[in-house]
mmCIF file of C-alpha atoms in Angstrom:
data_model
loop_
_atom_site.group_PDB
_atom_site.id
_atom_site.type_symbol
_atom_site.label_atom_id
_atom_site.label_comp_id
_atom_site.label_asym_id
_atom_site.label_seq_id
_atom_site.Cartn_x
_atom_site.Cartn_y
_atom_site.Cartn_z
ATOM 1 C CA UNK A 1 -6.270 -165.581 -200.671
ATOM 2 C CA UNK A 2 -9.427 -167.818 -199.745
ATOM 3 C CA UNK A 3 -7.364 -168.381 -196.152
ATOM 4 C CA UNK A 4 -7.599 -164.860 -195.557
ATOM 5 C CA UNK A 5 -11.047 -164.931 -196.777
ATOM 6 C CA UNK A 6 -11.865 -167.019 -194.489
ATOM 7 C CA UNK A 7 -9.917 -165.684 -191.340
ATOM 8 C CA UNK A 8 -11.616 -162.157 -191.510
ATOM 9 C CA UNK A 9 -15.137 -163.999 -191.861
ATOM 10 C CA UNK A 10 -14.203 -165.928 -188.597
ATOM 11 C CA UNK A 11 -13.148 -162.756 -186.539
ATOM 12 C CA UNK A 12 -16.322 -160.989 -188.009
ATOM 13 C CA UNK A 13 -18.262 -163.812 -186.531
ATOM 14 C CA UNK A 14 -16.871 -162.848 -183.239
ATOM 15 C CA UNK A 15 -17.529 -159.540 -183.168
ATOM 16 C CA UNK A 16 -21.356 -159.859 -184.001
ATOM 17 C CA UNK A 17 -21.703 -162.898 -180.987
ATOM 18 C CA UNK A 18 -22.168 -160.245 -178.288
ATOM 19 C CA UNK A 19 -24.436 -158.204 -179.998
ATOM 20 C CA UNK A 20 -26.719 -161.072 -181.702
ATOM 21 C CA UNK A 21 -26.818 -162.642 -177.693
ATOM 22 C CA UNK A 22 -28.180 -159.207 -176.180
ATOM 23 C CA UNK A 23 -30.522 -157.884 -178.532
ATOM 24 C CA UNK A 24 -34.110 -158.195 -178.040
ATOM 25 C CA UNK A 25 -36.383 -160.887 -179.515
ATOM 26 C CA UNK A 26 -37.701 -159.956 -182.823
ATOM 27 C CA UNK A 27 -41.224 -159.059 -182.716
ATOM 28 C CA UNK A 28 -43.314 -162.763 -183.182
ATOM 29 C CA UNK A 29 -40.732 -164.154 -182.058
ATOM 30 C CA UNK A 30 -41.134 -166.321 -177.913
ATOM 31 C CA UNK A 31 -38.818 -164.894 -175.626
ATOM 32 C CA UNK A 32 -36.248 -167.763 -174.792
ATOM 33 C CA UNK A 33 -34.844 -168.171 -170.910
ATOM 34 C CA UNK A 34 -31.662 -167.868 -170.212
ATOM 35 C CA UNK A 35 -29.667 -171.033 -170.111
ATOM 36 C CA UNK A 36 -27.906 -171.452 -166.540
ATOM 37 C CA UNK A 37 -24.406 -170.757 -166.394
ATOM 38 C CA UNK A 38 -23.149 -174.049 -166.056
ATOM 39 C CA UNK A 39 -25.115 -175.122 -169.160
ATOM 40 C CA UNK A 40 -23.685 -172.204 -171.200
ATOM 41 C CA UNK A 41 -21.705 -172.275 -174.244
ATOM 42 C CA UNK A 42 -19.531 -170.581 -176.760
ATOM 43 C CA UNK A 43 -19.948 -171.090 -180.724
ATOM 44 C CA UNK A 44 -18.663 -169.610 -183.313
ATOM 45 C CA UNK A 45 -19.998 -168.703 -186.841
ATOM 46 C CA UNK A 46 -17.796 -170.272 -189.477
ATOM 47 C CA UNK A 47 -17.849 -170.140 -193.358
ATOM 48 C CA UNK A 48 -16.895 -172.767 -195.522
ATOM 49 C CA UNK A 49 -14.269 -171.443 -197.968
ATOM 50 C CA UNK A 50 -15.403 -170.742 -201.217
ATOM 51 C CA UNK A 51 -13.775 -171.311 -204.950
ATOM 52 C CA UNK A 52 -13.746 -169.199 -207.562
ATOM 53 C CA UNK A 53 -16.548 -171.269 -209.590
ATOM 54 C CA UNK A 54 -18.426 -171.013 -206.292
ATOM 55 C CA UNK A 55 -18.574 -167.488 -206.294
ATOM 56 C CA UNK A 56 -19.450 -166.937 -210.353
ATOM 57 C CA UNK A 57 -22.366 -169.446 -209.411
ATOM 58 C CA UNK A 58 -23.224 -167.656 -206.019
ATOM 59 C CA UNK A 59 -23.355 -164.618 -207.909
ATOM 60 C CA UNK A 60 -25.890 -165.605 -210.380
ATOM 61 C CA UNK A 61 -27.779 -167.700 -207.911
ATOM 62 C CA UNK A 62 -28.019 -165.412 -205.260
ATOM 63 C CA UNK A 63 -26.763 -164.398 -201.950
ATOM 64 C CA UNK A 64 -24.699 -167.127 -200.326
ATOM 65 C CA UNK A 65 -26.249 -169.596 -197.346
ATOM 66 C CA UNK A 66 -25.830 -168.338 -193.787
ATOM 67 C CA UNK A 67 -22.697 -169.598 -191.986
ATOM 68 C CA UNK A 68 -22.826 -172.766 -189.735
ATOM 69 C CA UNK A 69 -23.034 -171.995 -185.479
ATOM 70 C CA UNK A 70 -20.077 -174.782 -184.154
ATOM 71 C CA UNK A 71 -19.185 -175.390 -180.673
ATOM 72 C CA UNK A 72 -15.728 -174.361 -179.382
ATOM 73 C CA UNK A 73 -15.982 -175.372 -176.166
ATOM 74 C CA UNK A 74 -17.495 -178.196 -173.686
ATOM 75 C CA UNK A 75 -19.790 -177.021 -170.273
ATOM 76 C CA UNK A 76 -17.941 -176.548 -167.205
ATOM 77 C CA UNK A 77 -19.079 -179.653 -164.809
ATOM 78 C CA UNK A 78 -19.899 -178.840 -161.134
ATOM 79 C CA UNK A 79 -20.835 -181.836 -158.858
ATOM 80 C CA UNK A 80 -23.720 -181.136 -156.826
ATOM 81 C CA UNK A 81 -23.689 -179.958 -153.571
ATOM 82 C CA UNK A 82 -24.478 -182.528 -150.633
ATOM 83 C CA UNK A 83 -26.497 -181.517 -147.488
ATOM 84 C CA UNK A 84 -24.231 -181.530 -144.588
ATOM 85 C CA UNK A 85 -25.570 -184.379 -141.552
ATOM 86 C CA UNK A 86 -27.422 -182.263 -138.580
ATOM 87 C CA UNK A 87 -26.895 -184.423 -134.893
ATOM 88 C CA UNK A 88 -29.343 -183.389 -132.648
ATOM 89 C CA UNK A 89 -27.252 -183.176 -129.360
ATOM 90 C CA UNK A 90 -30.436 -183.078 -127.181
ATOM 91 C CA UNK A 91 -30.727 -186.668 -127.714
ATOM 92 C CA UNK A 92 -26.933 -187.698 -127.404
ATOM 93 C CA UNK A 93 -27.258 -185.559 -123.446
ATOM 94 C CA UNK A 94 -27.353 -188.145 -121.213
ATOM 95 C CA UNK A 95 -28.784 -187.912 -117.494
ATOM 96 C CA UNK A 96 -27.177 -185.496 -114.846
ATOM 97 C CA UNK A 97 -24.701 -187.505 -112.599
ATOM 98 C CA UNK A 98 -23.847 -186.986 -109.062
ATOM 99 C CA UNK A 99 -22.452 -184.187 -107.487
ATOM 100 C CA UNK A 100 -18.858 -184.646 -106.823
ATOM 101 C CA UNK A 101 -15.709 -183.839 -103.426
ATOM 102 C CA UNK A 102 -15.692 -180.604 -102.882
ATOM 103 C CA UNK A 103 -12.000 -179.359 -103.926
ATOM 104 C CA UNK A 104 -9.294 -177.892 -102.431
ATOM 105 C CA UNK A 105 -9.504 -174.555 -101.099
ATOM 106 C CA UNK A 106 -7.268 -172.007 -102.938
ATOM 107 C CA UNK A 107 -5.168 -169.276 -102.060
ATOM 108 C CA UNK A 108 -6.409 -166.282 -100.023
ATOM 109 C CA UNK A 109 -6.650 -162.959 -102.215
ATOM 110 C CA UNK A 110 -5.284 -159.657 -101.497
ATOM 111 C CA UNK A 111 -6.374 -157.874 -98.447
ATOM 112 C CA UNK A 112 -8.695 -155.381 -100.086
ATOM 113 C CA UNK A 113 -8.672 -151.469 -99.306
ATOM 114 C CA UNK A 114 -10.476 -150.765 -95.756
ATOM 115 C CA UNK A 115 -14.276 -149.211 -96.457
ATOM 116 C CA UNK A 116 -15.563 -146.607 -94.674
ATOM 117 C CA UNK A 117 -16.618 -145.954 -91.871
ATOM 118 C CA UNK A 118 -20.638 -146.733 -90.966
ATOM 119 C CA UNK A 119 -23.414 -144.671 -89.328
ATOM 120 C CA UNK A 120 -23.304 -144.977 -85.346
ATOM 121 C CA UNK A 121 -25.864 -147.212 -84.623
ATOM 122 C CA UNK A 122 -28.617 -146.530 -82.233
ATOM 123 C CA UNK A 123 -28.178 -146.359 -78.631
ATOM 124 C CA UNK A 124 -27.854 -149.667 -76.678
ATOM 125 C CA UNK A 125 -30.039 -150.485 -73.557
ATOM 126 C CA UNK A 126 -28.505 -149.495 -70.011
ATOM 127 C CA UNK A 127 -26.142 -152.682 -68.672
ATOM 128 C CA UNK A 128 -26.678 -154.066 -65.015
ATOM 129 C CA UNK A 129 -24.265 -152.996 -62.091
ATOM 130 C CA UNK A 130 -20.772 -154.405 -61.874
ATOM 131 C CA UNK A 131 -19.604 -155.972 -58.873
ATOM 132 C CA UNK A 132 -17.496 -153.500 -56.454
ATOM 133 C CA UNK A 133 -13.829 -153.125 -56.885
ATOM 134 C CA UNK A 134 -11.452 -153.772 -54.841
ATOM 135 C CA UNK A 135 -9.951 -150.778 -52.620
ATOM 136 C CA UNK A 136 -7.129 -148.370 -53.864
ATOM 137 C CA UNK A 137 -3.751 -150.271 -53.433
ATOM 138 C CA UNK A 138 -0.640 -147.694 -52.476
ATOM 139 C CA UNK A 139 2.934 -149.622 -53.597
ATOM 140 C CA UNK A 140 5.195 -148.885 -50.773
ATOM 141 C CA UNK A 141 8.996 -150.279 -50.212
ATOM 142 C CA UNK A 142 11.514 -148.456 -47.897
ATOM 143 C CA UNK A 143 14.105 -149.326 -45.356
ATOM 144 C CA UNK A 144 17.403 -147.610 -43.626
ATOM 145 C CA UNK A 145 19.684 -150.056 -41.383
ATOM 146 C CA UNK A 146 22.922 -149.234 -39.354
ATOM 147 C CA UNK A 147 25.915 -150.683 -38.163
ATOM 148 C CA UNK A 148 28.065 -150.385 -35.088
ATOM 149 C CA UNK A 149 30.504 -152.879 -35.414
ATOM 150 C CA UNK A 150 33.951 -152.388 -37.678
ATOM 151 C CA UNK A 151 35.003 -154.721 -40.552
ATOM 152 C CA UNK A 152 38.467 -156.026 -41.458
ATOM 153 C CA UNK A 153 38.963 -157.838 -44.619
ATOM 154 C CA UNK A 154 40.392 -160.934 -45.149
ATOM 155 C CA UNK A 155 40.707 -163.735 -48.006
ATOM 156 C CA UNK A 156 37.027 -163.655 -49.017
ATOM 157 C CA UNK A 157 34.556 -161.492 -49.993
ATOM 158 C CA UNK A 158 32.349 -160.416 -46.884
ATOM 159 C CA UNK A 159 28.565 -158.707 -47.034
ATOM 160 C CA UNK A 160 28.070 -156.254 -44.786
ATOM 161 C CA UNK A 161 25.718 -157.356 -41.634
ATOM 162 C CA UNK A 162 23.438 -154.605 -40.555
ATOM 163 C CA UNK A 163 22.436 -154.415 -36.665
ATOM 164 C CA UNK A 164 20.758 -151.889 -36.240
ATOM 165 C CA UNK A 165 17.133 -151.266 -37.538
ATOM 166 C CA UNK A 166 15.432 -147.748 -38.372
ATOM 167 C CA UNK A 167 13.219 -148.031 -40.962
ATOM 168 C CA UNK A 168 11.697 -151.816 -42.663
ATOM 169 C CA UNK A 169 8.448 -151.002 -44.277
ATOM 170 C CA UNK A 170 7.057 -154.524 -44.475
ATOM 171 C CA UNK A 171 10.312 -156.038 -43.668
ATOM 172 C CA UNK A 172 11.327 -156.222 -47.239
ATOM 173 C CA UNK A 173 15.135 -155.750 -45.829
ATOM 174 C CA UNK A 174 16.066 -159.013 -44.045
ATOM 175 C CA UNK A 175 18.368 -158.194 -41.203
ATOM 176 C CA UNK A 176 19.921 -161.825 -41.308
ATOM 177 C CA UNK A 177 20.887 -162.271 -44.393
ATOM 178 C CA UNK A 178 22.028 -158.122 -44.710
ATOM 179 C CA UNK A 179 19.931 -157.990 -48.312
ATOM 180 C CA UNK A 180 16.972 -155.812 -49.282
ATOM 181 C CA UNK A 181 14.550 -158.144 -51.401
ATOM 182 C CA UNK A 182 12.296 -156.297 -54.400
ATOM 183 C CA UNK A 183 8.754 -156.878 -53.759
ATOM 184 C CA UNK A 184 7.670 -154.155 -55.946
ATOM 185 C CA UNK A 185 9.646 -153.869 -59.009
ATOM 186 C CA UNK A 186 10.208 -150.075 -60.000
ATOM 187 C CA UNK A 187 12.531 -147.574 -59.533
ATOM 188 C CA UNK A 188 14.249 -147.295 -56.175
ATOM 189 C CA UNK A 189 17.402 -144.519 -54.647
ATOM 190 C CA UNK A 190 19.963 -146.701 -52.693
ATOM 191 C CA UNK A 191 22.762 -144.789 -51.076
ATOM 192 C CA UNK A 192 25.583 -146.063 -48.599
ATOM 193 C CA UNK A 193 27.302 -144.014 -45.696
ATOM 194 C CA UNK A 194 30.649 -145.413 -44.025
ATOM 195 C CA UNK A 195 33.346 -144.067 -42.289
ATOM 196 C CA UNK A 196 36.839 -145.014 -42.706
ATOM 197 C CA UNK A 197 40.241 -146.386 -41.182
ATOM 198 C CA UNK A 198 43.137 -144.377 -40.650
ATOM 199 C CA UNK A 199 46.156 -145.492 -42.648
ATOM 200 C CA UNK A 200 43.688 -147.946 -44.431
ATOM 201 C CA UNK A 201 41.829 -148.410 -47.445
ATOM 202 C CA UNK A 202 37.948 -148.568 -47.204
ATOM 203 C CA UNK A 203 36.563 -150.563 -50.803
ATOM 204 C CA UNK A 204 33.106 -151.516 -50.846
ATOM 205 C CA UNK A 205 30.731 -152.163 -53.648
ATOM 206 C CA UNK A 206 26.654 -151.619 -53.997
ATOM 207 C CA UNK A 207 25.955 -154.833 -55.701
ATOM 208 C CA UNK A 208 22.345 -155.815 -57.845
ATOM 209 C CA UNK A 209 22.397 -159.767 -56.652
ATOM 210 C CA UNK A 210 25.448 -160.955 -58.062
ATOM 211 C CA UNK A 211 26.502 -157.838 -59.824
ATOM 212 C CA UNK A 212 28.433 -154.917 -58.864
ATOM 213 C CA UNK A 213 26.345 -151.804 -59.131
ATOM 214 C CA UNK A 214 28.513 -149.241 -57.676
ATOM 215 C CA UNK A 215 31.553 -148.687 -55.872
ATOM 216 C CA UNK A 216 32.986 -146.717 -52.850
ATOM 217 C CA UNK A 217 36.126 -146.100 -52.555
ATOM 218 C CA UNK A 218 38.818 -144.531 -50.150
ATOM 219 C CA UNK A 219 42.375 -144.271 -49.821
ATOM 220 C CA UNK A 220 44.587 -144.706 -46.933
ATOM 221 C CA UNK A 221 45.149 -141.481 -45.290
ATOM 222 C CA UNK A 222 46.538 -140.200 -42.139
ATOM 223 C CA UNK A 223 42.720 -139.005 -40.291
ATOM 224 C CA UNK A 224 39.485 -141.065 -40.785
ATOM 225 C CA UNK A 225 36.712 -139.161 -42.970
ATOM 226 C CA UNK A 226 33.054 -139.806 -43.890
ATOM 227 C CA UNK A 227 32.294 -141.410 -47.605
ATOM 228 C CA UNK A 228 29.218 -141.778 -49.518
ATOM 229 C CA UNK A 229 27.871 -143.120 -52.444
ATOM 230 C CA UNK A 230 24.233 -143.229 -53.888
ATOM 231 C CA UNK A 231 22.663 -144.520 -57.038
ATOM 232 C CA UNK A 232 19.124 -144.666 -58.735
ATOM 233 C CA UNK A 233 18.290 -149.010 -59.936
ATOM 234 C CA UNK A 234 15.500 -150.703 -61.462
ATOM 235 C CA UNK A 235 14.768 -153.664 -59.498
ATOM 236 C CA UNK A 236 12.529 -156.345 -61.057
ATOM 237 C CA UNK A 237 10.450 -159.048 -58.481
ATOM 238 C CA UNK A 238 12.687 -161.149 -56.564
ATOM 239 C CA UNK A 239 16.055 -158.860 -57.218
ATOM 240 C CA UNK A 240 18.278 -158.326 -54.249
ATOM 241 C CA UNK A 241 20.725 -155.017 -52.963
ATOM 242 C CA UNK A 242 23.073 -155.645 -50.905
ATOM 243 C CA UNK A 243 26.824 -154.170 -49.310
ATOM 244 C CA UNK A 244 29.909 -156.224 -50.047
ATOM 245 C CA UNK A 245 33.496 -155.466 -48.604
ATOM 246 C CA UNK A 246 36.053 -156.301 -50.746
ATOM 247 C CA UNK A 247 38.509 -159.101 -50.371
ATOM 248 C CA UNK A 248 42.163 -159.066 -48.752
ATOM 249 C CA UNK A 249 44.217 -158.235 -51.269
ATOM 250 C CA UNK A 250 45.366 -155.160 -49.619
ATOM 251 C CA UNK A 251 44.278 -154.244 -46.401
ATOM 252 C CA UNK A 252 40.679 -152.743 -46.265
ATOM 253 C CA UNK A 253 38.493 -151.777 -43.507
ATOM 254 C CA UNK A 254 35.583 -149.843 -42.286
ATOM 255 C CA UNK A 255 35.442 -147.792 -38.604
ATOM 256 C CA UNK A 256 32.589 -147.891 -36.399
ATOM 257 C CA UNK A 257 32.012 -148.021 -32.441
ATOM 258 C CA UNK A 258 29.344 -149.706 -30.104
ATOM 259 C CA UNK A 259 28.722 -146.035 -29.051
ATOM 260 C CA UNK A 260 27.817 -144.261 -32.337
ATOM 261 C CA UNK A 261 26.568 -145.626 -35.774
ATOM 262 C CA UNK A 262 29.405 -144.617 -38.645
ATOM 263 C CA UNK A 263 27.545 -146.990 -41.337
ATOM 264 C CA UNK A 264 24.431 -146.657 -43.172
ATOM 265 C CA UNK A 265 22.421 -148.125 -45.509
ATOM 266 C CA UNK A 266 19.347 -147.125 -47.139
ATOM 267 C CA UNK A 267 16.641 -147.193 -50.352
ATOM 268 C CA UNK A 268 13.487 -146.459 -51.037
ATOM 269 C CA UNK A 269 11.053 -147.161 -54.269
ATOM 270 C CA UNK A 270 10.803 -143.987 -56.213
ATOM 271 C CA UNK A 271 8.222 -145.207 -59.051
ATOM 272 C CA UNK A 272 6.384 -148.449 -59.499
ATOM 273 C CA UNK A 273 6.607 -150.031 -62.433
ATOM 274 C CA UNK A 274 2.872 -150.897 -62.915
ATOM 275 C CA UNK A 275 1.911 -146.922 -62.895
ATOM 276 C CA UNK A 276 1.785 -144.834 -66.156
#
């Protein structure tokens, strides 16, 4: 029975602590400062148990003493705080050192998008006179040759030999050698007029220097006719035309007379290769 006594005086305690530690100072009384929170404890209130001759003499003494304020609990310790070290880095900077190599140069960046287009600027002062030009060249080439002598074939390949002359325009056709050498590279017309043998074959070929352009071609027949062939060539500096009779393989010929020309040959440059 005193145990419970003495249990409900202890949780009595505890429920007046709050109120006791906020109400106001009693009038007379010095307001006291809080304590800090570090310094702050708990107590409790607790009452000795009393016996049963305690309380027949509390009775007729009086009211019983106050109960005793006990500490339940120790402060809470925090170490104090230490002031972190401040460098001053002014005074570590040391003096500015050389300038160093200039580097590598890097890689080139995209090409960027074109801006537009400026204001015209203002007109420019008038130049001096050029020197004259030279006079208005004309490009030229022609040439048409006969021949009045007959050709037989045999084991080799023969080029016709032109003897008679009508037209050389700056005697770009070389009557020797029987070859028309390009001067003026364009385009030129070449055509070639024979006549051939009865009861032979006539086989001839147009030929771009080693090359056979064209060919004309007969075959044997009883009478002797005319035959012609023509073509259009682009001729480059230097390039040669000329008439080749075909080798001996079968019998080939061409007719002509001291009397009368039966063979032709002729060209002409058609456009030059510099003009638009």
């Amino acid at each position: 029975m005193e145990g419970l006594r003495a249990a409900r005086a202890l949780l009595l305690c505890c429920l007046l602590l709050p109120h006791a530690a906020g109400s106001p100072p009693s009038p007379g009384e010095a307001p006291v400062a809080a304590a800090p929170r570090a310094a702050r404890t708990h107590h409790v209130l607790l009452s000795a148990p009393r016996g049963r001759g305690q309380q027949e003499r509390g009775a007729a003494d009086g009211p019983s003493p106050s109960p005793q304020c006990v500490r339940c609990c120790e402060p809470r310790y925090e170490p104090p705080r230490q002031p972190l070290p401040h460098i001053n880095v002014t005074i570590l900077k040391g003096e500015k050192g050389d300038r160093g190599e200039r580097g590598l140069q890097g890689k080139f960046g995209r090409t960027g998008v074109a801006g537009s287009r400026g204001h015209p600027g203002p007109k420019g002062q008038k130049g001096s006179t050029g020197a004259p030009g030279e006079h208005c060249k004309s490009h030229y080439a022609a040439f048409s040759v006969g021949r009045r002598k007959p050709l037989h074939s045999n084991d080799y390949y023969q080029t016709l030999i032109f003897d008679t002359e009508f037209v050389n325009l700056y005697g770009h056709f070389n009557m020797f050698t029987g070859k028309f050498y390009c001067y003026v590279p364009g385009i030129y017309y070449f055509s070639l007029h024979v006549h051939t043998w009865n009861q032979k074959e006539t086989y001839l070929h147009i030929m771009r220097n080693a090359a056979e352009a064209v060919i004309l071609y007969a075959q044997v027949g009883e009478r002797s006719v005319m035959q012609s062939q023509s073509v259009l060539l682009e001729l480059h500096e230097r390039d040669e035309v000329w008439v080749r009779l075909y080798k001996g393989e079968r019998e080939n010929a061409v007719f002509s007379d001291e009397y009368d020309t039966y063979v032709t040959f002729s060209g002409h440059l058609v456009k030059y290769s510099g003009d638009p």
